[in-house]
PDB file of C-alpha atoms in Angstrom:
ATOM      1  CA  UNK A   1     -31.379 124.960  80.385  1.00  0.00           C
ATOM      2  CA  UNK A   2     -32.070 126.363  83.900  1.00  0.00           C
ATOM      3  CA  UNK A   3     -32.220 123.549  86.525  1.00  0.00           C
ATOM      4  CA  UNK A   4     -35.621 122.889  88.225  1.00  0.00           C
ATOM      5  CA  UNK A   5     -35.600 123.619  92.062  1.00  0.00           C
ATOM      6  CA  UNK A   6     -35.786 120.394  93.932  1.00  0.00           C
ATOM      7  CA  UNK A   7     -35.230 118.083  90.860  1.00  0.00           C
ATOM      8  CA  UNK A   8     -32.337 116.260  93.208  1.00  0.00           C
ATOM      9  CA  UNK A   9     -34.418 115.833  95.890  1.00  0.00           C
ATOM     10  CA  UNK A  10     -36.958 114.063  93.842  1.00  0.00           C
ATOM     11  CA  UNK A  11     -34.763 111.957  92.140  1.00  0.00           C
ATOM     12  CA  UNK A  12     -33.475 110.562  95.506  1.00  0.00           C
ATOM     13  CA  UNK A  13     -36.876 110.251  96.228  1.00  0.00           C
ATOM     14  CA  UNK A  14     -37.462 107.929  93.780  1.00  0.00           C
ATOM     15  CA  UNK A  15     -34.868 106.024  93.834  1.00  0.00           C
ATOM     16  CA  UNK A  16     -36.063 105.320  97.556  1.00  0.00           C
ATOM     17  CA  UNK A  17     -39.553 104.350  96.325  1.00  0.00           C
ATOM     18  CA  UNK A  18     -37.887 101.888  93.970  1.00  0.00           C
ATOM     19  CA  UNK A  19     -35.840 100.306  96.488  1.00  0.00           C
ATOM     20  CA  UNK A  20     -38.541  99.737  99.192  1.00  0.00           C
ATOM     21  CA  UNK A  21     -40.411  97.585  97.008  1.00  0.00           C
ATOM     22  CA  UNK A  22     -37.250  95.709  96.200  1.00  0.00           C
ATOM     23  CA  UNK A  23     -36.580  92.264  98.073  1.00  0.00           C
ATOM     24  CA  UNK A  24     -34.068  92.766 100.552  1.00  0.00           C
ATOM     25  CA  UNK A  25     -30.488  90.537 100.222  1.00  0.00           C
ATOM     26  CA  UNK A  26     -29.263  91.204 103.846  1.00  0.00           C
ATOM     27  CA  UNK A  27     -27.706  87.890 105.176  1.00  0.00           C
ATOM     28  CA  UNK A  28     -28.760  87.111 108.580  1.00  0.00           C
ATOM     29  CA  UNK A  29     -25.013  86.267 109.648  1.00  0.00           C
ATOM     30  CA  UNK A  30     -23.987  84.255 112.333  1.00  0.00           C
ATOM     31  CA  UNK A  31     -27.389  82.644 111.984  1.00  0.00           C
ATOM     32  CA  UNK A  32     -26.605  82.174 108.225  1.00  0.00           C
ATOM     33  CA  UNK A  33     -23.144  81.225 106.561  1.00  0.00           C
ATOM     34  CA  UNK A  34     -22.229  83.529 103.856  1.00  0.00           C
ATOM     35  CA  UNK A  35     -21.990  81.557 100.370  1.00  0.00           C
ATOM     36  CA  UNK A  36     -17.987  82.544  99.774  1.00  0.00           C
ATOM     37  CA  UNK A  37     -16.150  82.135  96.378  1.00  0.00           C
ATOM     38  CA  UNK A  38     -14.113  79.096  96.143  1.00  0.00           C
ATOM     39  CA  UNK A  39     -10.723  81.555  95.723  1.00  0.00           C
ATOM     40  CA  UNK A  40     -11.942  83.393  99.099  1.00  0.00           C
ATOM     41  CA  UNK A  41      -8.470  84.248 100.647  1.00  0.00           C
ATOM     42  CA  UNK A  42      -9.242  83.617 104.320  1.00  0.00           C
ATOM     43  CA  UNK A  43      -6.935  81.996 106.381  1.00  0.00           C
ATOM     44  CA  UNK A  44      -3.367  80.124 105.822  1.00  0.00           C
ATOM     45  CA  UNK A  45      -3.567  76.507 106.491  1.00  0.00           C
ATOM     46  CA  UNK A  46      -0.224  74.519 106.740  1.00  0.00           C
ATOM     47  CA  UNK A  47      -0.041  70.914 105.295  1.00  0.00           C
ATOM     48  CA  UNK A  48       2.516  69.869 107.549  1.00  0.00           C
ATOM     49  CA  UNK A  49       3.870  66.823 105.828  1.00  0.00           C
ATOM     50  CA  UNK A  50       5.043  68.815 103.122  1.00  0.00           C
ATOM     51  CA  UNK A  51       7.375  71.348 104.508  1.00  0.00           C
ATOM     52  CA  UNK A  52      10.947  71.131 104.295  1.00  0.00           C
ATOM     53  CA  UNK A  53      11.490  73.861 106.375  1.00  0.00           C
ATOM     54  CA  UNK A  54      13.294  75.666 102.898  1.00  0.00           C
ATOM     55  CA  UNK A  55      12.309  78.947 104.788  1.00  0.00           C
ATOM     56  CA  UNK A  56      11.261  80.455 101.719  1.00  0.00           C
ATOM     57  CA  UNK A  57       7.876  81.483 102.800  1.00  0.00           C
ATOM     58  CA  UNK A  58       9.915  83.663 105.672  1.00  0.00           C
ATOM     59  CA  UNK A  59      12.106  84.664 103.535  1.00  0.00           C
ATOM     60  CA  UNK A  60       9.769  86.130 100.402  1.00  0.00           C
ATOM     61  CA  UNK A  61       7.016  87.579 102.949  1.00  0.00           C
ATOM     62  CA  UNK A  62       7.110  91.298 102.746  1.00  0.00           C
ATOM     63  CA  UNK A  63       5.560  91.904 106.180  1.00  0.00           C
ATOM     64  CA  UNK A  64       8.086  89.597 107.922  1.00  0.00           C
ATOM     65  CA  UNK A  65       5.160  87.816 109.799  1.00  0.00           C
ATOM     66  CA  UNK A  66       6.039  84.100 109.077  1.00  0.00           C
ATOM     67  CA  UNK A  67       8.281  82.555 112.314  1.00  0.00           C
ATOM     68  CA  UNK A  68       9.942  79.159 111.241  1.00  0.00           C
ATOM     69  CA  UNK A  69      12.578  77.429 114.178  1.00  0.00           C
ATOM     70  CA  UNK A  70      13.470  73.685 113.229  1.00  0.00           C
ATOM     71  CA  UNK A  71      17.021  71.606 114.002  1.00  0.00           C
ATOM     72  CA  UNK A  72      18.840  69.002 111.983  1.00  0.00           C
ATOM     73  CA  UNK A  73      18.072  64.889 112.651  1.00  0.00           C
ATOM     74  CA  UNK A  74      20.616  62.799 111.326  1.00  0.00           C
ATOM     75  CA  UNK A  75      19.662  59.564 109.404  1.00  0.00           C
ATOM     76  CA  UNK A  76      21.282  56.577 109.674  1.00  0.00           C
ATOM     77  CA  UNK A  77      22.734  54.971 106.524  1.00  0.00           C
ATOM     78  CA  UNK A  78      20.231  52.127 104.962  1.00  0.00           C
ATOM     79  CA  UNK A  79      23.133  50.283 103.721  1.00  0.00           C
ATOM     80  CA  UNK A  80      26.422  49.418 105.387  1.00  0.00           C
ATOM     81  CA  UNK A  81      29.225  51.966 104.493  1.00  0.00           C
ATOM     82  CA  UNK A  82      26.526  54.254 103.332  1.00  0.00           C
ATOM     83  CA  UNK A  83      26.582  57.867 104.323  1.00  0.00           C
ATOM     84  CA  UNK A  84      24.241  59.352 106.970  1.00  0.00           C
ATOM     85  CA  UNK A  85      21.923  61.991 105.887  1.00  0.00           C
ATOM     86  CA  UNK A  86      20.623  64.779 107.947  1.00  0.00           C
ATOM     87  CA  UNK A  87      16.949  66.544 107.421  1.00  0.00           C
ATOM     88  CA  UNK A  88      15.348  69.439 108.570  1.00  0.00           C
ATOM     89  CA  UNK A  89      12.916  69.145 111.607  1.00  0.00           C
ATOM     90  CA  UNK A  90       9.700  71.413 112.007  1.00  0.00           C
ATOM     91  CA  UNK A  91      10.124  72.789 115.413  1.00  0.00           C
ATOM     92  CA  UNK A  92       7.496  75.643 115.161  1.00  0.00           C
ATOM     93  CA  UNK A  93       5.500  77.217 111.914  1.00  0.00           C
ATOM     94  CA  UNK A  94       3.493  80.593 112.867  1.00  0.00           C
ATOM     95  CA  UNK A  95       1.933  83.463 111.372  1.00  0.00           C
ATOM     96  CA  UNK A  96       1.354  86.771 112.975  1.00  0.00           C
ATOM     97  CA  UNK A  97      -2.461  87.722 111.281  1.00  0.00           C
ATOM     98  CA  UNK A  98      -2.248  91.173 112.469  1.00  0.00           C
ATOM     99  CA  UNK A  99       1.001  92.127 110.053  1.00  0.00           C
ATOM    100  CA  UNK A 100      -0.183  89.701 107.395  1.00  0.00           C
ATOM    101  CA  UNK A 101      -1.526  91.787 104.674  1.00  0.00           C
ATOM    102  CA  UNK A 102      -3.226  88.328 102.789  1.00  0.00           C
ATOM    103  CA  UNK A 103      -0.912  88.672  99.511  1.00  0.00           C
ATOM    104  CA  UNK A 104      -0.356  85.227  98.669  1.00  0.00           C
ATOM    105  CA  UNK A 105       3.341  84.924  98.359  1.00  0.00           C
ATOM    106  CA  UNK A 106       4.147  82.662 100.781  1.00  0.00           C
ATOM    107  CA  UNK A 107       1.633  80.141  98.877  1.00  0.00           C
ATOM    108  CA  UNK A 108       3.356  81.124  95.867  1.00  0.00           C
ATOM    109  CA  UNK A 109       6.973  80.095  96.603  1.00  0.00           C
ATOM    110  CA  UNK A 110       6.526  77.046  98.154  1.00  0.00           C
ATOM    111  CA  UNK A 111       7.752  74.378  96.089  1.00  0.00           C
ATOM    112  CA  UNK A 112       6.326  71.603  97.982  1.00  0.00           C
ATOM    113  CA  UNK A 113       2.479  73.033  98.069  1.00  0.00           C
ATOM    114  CA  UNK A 114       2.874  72.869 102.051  1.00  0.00           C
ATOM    115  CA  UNK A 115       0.764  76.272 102.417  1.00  0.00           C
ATOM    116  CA  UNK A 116      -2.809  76.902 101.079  1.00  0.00           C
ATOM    117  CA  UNK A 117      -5.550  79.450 100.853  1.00  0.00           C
ATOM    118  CA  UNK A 118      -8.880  78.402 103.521  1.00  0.00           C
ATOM    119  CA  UNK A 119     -12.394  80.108 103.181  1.00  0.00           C
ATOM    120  CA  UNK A 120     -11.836  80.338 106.896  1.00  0.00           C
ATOM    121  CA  UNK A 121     -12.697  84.015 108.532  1.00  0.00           C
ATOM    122  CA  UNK A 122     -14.021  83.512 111.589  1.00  0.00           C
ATOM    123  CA  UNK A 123     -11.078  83.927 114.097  1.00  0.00           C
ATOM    124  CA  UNK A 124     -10.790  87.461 115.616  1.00  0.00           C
ATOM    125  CA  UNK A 125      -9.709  88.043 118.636  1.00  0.00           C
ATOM    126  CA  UNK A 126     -10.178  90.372 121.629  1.00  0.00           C
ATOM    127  CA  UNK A 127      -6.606  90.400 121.909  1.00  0.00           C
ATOM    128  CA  UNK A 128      -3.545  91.664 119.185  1.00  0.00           C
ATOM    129  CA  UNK A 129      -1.140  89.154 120.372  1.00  0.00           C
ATOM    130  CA  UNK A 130      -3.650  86.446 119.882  1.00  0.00           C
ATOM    131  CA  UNK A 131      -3.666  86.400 116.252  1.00  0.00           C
ATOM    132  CA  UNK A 132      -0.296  84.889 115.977  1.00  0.00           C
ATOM    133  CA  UNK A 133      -1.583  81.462 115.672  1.00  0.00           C
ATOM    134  CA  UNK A 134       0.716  78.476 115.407  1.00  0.00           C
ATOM    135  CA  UNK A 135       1.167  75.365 113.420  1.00  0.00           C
ATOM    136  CA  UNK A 136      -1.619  73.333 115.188  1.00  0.00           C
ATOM    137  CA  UNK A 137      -3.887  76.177 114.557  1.00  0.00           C
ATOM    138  CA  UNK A 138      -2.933  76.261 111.119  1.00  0.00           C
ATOM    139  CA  UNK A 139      -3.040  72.560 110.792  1.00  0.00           C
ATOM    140  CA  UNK A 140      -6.681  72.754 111.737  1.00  0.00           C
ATOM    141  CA  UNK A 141      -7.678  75.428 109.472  1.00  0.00           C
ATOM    142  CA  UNK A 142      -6.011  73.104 106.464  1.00  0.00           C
ATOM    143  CA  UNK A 143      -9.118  70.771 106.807  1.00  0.00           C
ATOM    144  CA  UNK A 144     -11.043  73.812 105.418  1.00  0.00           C
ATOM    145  CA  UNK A 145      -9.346  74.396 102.045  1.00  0.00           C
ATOM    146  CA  UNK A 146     -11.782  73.292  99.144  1.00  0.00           C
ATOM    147  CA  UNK A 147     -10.825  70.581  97.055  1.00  0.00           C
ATOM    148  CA  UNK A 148      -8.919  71.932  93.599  1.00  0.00           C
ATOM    149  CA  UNK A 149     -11.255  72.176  90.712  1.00  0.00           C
ATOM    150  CA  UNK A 150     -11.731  69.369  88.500  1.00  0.00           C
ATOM    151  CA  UNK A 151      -9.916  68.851  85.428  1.00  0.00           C
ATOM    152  CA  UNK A 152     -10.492  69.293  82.453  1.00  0.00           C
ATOM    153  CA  UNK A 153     -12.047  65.791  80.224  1.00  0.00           C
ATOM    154  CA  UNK A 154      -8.616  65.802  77.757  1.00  0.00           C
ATOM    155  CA  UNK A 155      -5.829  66.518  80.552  1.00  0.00           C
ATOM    156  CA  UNK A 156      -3.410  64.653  81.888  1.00  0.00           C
ATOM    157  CA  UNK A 157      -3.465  63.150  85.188  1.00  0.00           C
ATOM    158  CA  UNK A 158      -0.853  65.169  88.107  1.00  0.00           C
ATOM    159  CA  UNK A 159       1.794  63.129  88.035  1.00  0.00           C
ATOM    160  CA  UNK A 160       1.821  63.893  92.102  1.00  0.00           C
ATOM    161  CA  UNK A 161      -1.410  61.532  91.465  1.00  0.00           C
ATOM    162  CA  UNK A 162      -0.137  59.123  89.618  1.00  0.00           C
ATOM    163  CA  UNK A 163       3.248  58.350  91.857  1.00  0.00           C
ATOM    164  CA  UNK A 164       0.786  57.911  94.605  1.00  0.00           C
ATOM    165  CA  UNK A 165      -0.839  55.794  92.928  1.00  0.00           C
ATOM    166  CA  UNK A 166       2.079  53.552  91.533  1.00  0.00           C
ATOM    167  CA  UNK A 167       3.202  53.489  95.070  1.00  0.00           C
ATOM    168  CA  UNK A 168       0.228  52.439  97.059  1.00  0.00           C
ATOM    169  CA  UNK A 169      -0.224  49.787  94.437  1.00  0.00           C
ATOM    170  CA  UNK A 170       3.388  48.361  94.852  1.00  0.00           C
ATOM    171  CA  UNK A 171       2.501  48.234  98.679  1.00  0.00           C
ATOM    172  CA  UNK A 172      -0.362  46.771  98.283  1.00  0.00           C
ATOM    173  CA  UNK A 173       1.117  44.245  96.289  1.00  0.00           C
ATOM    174  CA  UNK A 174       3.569  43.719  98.979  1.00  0.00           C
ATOM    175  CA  UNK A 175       1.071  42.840 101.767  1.00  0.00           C
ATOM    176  CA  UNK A 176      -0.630  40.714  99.975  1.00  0.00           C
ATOM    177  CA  UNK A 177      -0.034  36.810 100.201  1.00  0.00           C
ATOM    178  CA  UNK A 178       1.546  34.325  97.953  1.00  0.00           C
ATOM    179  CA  UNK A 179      -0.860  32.647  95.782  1.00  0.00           C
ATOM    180  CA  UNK A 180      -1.270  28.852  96.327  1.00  0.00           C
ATOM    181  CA  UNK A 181      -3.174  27.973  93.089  1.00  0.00           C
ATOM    182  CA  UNK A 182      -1.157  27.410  89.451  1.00  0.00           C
ATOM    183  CA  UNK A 183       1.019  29.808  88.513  1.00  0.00           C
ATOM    184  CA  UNK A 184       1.091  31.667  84.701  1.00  0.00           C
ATOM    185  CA  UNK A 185       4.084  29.557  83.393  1.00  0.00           C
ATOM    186  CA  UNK A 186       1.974  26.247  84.977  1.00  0.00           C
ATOM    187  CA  UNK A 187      -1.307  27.252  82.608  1.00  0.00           C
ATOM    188  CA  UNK A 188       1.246  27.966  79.814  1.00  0.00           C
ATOM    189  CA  UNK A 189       2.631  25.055  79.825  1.00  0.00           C
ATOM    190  CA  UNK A 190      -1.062  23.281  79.911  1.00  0.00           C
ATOM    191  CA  UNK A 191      -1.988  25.143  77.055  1.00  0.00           C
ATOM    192  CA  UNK A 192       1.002  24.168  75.218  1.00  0.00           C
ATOM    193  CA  UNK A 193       0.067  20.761  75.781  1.00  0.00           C
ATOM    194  CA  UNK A 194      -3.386  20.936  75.022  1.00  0.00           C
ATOM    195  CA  UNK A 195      -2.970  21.917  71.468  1.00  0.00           C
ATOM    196  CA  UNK A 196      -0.857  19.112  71.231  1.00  0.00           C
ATOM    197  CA  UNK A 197      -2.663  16.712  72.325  1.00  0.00           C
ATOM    198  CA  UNK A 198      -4.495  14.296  69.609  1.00  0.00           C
ATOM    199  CA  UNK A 199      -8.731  16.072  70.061  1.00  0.00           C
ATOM    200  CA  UNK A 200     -10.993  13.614  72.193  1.00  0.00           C
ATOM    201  CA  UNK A 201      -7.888  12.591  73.918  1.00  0.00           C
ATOM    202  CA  UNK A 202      -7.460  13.258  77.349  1.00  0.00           C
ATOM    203  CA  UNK A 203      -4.923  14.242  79.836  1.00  0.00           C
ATOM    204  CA  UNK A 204      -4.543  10.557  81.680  1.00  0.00           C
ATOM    205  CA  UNK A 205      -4.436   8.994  78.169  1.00  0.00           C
ATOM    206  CA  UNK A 206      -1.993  10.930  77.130  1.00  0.00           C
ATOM    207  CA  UNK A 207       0.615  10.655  80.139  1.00  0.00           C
ATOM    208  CA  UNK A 208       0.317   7.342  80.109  1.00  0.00           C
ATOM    209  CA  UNK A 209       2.589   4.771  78.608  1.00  0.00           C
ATOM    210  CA  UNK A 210       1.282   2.842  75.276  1.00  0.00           C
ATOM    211  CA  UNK A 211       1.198  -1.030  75.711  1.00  0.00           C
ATOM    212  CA  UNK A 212       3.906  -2.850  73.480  1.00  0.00           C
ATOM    213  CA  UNK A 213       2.812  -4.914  70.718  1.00  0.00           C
ATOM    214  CA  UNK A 214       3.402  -9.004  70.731  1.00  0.00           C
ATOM    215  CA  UNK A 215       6.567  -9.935  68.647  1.00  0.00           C
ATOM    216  CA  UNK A 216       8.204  -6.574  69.161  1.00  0.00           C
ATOM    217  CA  UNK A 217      11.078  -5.767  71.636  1.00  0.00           C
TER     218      UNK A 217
END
């Protein structure tokens, strides 16, 4: 069938038509956020706490764009003739943004969930050698990441959850006082001598001593 002349310039035609009548779904950014996914790979943000300088996050990153430096801190013994220990110290966590090529590794092979993903894009810079940003920067940008999804009704709870929560429970039970009023053997032992005490009877009849009859000894 022979083609009609100008049949592709009426097609784009419409298709023009059909899109100018068509609400338009341009986001006015910076005067309006854009609504990103909760997975949005953004920044890195480093939960400080958590690393133990293990330097596998260096070590794993194919661009090479992670720089760790710590030193060794030795710990005292906590019981005498105990050994000393010695821990890693977090001198300096930085990544260089202009090699990293955002594949999630890092985040991957940390086995102490120190690193996380933020929705976080708004940090370019007029310079290269400003997008190194170090661990304060990244400490920042942690306050970003999203809280995890929920779980589901049926699972289990984390047990990272629930040893934080058997642990601020023991110290809270720790701070708190001594209590003054009876104890639970004290209201065992009342019970135990409640049921068997004669009924009608009560405790100040009971504890005292019974009169002695004439003619007896």
């Amino acid at each position: 069938m022979a083609r009609i002349p100008g049949s592709g310039l009426a097609k784009g035609l419409a298709v023009t038509l059909r899109t100018m009548t068509k609400k338009t779904v341009t986001e006015q950014y910076p005067d309006v956020q854009p609504d990103l996914p909760p997975r949005t790979r953004g920044v890195i943000g480093l939960f400080e706490e958590n690393c133990t300088v293990c330097m596998l996050c260096a070590r794993e990153c194919p661009d090479w764009c992670i720089y760790i430096d710590s030193h060794k801190e030795t710990i005292p013994a906590a019981t005498p003739g105990g050994r000393e220990r010695s821990r890693n110290v977090l001198d300096r966590f930085a990544i260089d943004f202009s090699l990293c090529m955002y594949c999630g590794i890092c985040i991957e092979v940390c086995p102490f969930d120190a690193l996380f993903w933020s929705p976080e894009f708004e940090y370019a810079e007029t310079d290269i050698r400003d997008l190194t940003h170090e661990r304060d920067k990244l400490r920042e940008w942690m306050w970003t990441v999203p809280a995890p999804p929920a779980l589901d009704p049926g699972a289990e709870e984390p047990k990272e959850l629930a040893a934080a929560r058997k642990t601020a429970e023991k110290l809270a039970a720790q701070q708190q006082p001594p209590a003054t009023g009876p104890t639970h053997a004290d209201e065992q032992v009342r019970a135990a001598e409640s049921a068997t005490r004669p009924q009608g009877a009560s405790a100040q009849q009971t504890d005292q001593p019974r009169p002695k009859r004439e003619g007896t000894a």
